N, CA, C and O atoms as a printed pandas DataFrame, in Angstrom:
     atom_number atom_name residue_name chain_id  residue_number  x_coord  y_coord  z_coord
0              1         N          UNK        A               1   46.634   61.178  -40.093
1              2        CA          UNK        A               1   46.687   60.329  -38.921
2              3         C          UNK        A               1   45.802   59.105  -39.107
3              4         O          UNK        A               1   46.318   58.052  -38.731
4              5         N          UNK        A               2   44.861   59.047  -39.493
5              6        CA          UNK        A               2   43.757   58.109  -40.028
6              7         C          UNK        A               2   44.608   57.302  -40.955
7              8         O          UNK        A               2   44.757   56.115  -40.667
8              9         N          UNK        A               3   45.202   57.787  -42.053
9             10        CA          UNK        A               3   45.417   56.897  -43.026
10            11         C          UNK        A               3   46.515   55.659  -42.270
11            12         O          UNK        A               3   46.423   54.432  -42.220
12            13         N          UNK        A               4   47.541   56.609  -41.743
13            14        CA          UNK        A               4   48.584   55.840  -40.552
14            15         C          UNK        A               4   48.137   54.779  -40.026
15            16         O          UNK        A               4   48.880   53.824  -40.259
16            17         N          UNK        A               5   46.802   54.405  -39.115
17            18        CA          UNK        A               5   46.303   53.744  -38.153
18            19         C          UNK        A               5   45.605   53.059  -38.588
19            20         O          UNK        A               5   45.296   52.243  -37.720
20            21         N          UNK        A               6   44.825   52.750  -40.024
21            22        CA          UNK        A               6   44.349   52.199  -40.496
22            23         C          UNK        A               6   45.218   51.355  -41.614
23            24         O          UNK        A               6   44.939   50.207  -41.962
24            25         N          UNK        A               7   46.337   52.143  -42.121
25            26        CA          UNK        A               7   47.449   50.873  -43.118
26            27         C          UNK        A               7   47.801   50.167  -41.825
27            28         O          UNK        A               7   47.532   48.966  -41.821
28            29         N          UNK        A               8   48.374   50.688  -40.674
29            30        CA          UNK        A               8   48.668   49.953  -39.609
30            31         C          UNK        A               8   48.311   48.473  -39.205
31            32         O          UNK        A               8   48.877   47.381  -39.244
32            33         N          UNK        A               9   46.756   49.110  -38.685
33            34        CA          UNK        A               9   45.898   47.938  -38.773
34            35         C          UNK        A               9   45.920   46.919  -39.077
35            36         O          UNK        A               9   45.947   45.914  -38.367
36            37         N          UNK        A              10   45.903   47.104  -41.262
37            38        CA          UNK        A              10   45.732   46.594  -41.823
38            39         C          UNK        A              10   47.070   45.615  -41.859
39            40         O          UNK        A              10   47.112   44.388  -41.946
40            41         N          UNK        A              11   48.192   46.621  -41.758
41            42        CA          UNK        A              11   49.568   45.224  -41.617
42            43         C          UNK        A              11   49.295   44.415  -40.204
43            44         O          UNK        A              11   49.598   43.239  -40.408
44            45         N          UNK        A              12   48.893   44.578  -39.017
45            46        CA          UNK        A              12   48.736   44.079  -38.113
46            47         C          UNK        A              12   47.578   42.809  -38.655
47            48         O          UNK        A              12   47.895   41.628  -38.795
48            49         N          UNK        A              13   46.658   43.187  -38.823
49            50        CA          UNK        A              13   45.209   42.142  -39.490
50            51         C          UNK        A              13   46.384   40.543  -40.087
51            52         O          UNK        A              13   46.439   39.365  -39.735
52            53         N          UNK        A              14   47.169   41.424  -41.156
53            54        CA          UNK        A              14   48.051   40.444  -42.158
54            55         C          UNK        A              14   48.875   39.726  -41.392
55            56         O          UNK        A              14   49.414   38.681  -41.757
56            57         N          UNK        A              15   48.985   40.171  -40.477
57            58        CA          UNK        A              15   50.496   39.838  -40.036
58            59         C          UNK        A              15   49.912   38.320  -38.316
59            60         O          UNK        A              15   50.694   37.566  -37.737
60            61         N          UNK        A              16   48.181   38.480  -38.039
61            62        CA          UNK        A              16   47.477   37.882  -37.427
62            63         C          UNK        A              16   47.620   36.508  -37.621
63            64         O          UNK        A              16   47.686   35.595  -36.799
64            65         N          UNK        A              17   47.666   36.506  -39.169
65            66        CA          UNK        A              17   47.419   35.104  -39.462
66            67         C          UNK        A              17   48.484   33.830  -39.398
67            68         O          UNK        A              17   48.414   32.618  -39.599
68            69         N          UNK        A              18   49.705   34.963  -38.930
69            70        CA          UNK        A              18   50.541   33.637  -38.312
70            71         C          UNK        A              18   50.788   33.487  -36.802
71            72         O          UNK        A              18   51.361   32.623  -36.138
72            73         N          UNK        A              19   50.138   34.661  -36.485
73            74        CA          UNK        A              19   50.477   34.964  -34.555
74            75         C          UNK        A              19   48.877   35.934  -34.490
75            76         O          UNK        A              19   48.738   37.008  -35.076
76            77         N          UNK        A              20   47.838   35.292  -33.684
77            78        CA          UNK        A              20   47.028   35.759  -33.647
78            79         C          UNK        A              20   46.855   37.225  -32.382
79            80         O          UNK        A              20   46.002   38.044  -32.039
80            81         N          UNK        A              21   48.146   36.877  -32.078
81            82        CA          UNK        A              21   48.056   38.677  -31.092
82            83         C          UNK        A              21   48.277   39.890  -31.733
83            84         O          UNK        A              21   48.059   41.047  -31.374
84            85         N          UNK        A              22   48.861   39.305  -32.984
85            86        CA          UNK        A              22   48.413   40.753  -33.616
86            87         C          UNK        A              22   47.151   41.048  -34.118
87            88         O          UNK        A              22   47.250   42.142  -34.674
88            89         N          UNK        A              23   46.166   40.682  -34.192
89            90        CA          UNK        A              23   44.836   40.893  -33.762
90            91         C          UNK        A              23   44.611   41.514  -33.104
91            92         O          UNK        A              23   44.328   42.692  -33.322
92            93         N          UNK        A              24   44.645   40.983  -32.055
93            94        CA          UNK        A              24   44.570   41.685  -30.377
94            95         C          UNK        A              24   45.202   43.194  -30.670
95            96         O          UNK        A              24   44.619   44.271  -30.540
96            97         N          UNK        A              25   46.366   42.988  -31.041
97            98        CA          UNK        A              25   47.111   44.558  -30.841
98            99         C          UNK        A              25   46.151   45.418  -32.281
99           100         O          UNK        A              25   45.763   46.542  -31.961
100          101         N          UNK        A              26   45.836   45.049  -33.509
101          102        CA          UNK        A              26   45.111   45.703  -34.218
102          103         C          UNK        A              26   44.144   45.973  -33.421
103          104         O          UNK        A              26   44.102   47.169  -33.132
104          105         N          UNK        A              27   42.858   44.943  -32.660
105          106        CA          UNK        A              27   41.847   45.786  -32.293
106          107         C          UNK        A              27   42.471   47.307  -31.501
107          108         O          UNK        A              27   42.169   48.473  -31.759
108          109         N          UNK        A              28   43.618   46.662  -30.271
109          110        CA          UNK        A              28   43.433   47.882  -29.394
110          111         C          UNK        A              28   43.907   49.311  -30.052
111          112         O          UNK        A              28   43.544   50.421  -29.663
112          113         N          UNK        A              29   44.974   48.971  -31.349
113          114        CA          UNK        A              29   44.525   50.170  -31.983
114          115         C          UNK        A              29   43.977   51.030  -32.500
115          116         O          UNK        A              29   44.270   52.186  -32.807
116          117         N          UNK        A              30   42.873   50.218  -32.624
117          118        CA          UNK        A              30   41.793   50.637  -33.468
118          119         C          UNK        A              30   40.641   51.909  -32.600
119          120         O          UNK        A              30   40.184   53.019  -32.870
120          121         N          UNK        A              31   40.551   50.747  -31.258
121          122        CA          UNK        A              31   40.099   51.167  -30.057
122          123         C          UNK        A              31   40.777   52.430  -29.792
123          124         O          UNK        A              31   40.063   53.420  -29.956
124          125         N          UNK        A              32   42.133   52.670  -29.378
125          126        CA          UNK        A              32   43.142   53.846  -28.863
126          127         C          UNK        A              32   42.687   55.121  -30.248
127          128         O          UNK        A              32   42.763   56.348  -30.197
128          129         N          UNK        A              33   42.218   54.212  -31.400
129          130        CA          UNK        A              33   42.360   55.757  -32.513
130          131         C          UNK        A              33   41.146   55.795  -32.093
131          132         O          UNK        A              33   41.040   57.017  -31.992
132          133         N          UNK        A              34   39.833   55.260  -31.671
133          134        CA          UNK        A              34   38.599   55.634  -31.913
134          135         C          UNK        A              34   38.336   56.643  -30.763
135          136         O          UNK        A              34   37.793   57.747  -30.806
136          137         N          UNK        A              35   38.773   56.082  -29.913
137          138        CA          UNK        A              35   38.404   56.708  -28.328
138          139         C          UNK        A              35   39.704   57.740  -28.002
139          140         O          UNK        A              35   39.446   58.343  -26.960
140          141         N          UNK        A              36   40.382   57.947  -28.287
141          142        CA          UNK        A              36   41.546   59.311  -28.631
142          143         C          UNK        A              36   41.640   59.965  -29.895
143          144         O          UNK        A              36   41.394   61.167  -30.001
144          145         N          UNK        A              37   42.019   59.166  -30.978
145          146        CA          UNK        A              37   42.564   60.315  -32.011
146          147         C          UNK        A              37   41.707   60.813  -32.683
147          148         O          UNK        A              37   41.928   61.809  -33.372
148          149         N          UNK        A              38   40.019   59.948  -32.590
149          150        CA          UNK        A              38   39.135   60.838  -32.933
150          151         C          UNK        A              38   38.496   62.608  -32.202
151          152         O          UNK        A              38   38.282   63.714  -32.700
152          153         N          UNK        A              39   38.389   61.984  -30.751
153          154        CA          UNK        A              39   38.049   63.073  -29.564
154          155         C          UNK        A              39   39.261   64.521  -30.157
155          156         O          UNK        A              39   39.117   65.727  -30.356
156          157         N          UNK        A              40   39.766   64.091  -30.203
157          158        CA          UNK        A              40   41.407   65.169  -30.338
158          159         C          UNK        A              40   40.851   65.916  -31.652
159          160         O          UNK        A              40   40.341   67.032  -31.554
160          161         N          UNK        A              41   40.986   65.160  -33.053
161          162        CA          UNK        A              41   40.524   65.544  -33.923
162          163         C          UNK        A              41   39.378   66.512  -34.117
163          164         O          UNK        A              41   39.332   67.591  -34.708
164          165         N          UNK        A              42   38.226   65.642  -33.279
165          166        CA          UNK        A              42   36.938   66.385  -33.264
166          167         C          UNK        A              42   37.312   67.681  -32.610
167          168         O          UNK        A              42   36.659   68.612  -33.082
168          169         N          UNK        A              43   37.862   67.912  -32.000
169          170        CA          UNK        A              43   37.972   68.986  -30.973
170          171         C          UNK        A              43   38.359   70.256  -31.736
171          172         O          UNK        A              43   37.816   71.360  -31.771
172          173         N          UNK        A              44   39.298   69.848  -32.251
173          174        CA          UNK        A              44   40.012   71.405  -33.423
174          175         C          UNK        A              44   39.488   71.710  -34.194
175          176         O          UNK        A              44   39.670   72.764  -34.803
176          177         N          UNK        A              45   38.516   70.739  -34.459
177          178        CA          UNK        A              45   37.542   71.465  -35.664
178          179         C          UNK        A              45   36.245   71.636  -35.134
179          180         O          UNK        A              45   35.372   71.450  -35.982
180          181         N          UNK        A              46   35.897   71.884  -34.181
181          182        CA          UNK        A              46   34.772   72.738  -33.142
182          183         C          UNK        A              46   35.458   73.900  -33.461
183          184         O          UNK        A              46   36.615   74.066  -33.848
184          185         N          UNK        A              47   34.186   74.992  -33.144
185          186        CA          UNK        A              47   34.343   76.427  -32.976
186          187         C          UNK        A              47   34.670   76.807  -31.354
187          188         O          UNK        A              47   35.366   77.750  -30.977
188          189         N          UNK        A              48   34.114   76.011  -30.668
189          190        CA          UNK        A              48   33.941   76.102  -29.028
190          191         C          UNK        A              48   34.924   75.927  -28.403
191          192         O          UNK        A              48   35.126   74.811  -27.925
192          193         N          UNK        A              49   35.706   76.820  -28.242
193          194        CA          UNK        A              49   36.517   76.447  -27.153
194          195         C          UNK        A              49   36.505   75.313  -25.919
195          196         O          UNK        A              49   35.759   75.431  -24.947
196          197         N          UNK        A              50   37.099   74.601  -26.032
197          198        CA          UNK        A              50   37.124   74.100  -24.326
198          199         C          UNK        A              50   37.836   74.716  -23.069
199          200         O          UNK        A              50   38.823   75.444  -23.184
200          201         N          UNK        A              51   37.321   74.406  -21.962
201          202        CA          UNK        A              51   37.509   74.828  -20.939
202          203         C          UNK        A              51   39.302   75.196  -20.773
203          204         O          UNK        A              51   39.989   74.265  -21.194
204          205         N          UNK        A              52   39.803   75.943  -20.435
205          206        CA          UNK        A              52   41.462   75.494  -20.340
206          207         C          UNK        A              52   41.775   75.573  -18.881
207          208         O          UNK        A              52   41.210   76.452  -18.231
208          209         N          UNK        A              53   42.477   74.887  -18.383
209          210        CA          UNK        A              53   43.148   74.113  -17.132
210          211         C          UNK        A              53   44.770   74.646  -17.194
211          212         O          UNK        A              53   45.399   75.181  -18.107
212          213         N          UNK        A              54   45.133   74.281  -15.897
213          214        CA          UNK        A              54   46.371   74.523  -15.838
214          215         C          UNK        A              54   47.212   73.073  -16.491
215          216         O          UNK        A              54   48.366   73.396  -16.771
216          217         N          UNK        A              55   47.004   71.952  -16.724
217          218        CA          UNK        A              55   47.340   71.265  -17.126
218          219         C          UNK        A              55   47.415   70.893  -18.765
219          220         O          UNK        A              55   47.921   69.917  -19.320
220          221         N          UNK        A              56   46.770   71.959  -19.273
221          222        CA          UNK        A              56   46.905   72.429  -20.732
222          223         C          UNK        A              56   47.857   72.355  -21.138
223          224         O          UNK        A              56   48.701   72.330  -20.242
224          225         N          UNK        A              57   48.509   72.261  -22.694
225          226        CA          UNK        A              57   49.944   72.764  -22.869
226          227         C          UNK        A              57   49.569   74.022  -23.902
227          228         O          UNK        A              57   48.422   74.425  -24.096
228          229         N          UNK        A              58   50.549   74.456  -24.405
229          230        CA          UNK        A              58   50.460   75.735  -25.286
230          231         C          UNK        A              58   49.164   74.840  -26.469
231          232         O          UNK        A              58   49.492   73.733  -26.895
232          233         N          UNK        A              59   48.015   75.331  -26.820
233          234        CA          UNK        A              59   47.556   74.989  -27.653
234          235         C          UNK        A              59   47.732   76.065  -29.508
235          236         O          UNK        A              59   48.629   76.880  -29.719
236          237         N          UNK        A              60   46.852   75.772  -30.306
237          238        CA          UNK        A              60   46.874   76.106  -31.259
238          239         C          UNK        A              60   46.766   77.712  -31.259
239          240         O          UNK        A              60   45.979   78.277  -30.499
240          241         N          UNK        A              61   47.581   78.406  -32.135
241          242        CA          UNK        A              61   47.454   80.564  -32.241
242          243         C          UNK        A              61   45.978   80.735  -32.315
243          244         O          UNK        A              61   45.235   80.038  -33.006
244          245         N          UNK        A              62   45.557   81.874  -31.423
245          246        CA          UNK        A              62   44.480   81.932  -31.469
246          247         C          UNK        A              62   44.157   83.032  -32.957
247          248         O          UNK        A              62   44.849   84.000  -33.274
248          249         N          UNK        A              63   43.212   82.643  -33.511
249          250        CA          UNK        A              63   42.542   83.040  -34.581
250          251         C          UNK        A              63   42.012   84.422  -35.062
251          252         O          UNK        A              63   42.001   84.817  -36.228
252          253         N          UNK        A              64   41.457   85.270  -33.658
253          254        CA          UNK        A              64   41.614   86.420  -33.613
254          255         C          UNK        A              64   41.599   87.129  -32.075
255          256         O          UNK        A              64   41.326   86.649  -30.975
256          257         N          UNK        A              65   41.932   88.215  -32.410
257          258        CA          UNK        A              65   42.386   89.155  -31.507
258          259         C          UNK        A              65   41.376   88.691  -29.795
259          260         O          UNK        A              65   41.861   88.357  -28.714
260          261         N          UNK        A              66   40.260   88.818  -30.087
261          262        CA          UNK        A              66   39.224   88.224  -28.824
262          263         C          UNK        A              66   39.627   86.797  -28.543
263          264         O          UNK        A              66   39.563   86.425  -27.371
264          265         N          UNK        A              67   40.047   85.921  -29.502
265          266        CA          UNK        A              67   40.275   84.633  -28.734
266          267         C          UNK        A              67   41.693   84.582  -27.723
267          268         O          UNK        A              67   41.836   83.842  -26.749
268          269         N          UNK        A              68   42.652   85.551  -28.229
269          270        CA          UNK        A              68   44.040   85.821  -27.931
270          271         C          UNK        A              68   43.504   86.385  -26.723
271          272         O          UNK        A              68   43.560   85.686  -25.712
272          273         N          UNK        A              69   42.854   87.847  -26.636
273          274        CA          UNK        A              69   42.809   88.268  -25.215
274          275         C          UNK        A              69   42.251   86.970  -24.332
275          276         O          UNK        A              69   43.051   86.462  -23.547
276          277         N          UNK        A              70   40.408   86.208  -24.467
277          278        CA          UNK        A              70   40.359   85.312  -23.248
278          279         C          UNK        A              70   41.063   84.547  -22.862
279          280         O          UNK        A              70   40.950   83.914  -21.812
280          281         N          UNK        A              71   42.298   84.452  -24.016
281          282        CA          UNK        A              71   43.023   83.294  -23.603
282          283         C          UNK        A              71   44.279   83.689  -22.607
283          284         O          UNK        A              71   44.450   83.197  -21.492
284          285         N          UNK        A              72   44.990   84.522  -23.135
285          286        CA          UNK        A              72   45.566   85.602  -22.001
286          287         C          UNK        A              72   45.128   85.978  -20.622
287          288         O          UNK        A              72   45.853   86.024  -19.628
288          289         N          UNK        A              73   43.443   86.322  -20.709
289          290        CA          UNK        A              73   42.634   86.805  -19.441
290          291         C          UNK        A              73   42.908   85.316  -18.155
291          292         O          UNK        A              73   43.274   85.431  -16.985
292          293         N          UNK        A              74   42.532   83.871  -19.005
293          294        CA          UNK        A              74   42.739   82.842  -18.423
294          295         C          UNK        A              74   43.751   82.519  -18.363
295          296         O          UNK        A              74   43.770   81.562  -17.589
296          297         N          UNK        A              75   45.013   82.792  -18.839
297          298        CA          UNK        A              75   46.120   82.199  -18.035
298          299         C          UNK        A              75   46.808   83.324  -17.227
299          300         O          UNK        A              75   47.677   82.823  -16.513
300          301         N          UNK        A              76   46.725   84.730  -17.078
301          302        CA          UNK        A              76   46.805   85.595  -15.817
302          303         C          UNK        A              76   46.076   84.553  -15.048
303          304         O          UNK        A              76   46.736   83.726  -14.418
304          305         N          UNK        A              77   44.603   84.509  -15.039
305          306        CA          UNK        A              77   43.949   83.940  -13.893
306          307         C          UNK        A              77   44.403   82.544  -13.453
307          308         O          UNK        A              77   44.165   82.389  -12.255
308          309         N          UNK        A              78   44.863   81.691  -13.908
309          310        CA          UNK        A              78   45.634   80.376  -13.589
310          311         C          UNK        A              78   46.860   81.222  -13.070
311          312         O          UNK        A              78   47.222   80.608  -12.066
312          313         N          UNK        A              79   47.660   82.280  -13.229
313          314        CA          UNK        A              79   48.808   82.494  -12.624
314          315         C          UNK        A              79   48.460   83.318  -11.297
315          316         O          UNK        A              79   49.336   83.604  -10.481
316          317         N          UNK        A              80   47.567   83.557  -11.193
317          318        CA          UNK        A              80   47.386   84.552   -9.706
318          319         C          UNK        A              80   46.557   83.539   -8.890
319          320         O          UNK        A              80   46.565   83.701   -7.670
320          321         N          UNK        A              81   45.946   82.662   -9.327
321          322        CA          UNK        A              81   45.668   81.463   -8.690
322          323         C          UNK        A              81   46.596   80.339   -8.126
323          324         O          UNK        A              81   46.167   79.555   -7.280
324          325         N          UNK        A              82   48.090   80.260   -8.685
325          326        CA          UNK        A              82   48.767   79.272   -8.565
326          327         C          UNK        A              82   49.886   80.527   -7.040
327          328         O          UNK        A              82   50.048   80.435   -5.824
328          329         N          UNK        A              83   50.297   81.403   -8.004
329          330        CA          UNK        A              83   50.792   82.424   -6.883
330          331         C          UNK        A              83   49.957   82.401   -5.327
331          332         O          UNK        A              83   50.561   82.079   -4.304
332          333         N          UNK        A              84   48.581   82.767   -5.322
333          334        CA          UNK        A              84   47.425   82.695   -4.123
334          335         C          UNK        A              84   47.887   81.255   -3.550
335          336         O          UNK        A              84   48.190   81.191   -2.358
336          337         N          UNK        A              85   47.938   80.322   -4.202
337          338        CA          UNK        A              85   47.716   79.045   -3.300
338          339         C          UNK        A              85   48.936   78.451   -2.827
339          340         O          UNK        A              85   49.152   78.011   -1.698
340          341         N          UNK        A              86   49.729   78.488   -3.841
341          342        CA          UNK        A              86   51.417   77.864   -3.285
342          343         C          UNK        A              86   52.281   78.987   -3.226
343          344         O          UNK        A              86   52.975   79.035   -4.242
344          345         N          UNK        A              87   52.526   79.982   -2.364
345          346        CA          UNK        A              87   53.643   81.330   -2.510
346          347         C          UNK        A              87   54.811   80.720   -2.133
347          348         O          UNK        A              87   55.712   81.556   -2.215
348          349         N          UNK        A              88   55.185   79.758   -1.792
349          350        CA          UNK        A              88   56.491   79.744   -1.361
350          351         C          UNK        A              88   57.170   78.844   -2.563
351          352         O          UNK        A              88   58.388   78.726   -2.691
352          353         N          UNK        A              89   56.248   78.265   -3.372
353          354        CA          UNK        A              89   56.972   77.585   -4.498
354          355         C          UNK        A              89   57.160   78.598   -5.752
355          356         O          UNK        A              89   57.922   78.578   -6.719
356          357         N          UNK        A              90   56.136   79.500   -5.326
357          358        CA          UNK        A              90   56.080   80.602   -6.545
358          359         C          UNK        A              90   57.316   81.671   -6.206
359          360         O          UNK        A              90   57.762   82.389   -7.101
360          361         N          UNK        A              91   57.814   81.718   -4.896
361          362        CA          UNK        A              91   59.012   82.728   -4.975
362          363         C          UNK        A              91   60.309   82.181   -4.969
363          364         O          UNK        A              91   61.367   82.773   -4.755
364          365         N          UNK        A              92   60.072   80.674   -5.292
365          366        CA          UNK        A              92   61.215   79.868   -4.908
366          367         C          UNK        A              92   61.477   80.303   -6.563
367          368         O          UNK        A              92   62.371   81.067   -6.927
368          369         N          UNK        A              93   60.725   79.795   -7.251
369          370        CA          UNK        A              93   60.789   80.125   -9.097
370          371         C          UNK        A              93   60.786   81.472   -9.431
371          372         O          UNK        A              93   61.131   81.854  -10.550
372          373         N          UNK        A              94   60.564   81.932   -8.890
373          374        CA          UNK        A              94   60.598   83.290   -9.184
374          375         C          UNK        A              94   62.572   83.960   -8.870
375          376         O          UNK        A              94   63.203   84.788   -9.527
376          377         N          UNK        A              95   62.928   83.291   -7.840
377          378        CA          UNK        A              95   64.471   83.775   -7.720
378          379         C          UNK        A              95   65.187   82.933   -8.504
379          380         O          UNK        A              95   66.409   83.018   -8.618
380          381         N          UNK        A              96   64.212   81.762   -9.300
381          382        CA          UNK        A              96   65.509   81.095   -9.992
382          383         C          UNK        A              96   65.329   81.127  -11.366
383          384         O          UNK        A              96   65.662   80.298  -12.214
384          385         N          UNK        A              97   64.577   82.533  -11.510
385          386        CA          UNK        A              97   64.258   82.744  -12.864
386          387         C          UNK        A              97   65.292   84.050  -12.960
387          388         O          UNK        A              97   65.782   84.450  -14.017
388          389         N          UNK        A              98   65.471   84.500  -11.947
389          390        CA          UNK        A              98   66.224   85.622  -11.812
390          391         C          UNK        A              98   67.537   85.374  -11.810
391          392         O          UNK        A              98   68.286   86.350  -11.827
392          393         N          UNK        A              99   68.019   84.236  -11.793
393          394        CA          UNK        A              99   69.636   83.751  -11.548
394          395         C          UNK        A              99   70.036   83.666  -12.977
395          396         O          UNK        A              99   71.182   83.334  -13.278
């Protein structure tokens, strides 16, 4: 991903010197990889879990058996939480899972 965003760049830099907005668009890429694709990066190669949310998507297989169960333990608990707070959207999906 690095190598991507940085040849990128680098055609953007080249490509400045006849239209100086590609400049502009190199920095903000540069910016978008530093302040995203680094954070992202850094993250998977932590040992630490982060927090997980219902707004999560399926992340990476967990590694072993204990990371699989908390991760399981927390999304029961996001599902009996979402059931508790909205029931009438939860049985609305629930009969149209059944159809």
């Amino acid at each position: 991903m690095g190598t991507v965003v940085l040849s990128g760049t680098v055609v953007l830099v080249v490509l400045g010197f006849g239209n100086p907005l590609y400049w502009l668009a190199a920095v903000a890429v540069l910016f978008l990889y530093v302040r995203y694709g680094l954070d992202a990066s850094s993250m998977s190669s932590t040992s630490s879990p982060s927090a997980p949310g219902p707004a999560q998507g399926p992340g990476p297989a967990p590694t072993s058996y204990k990371a699989y169960r908390e991760r399981r333990d927390t999304q029961a608990k996001w599902e009996r939480r979402y059931r508790r707070e909205r029931p009438l959207e939860y049985r609305r999906q629930e009969r149209e899972r059944g159809k």
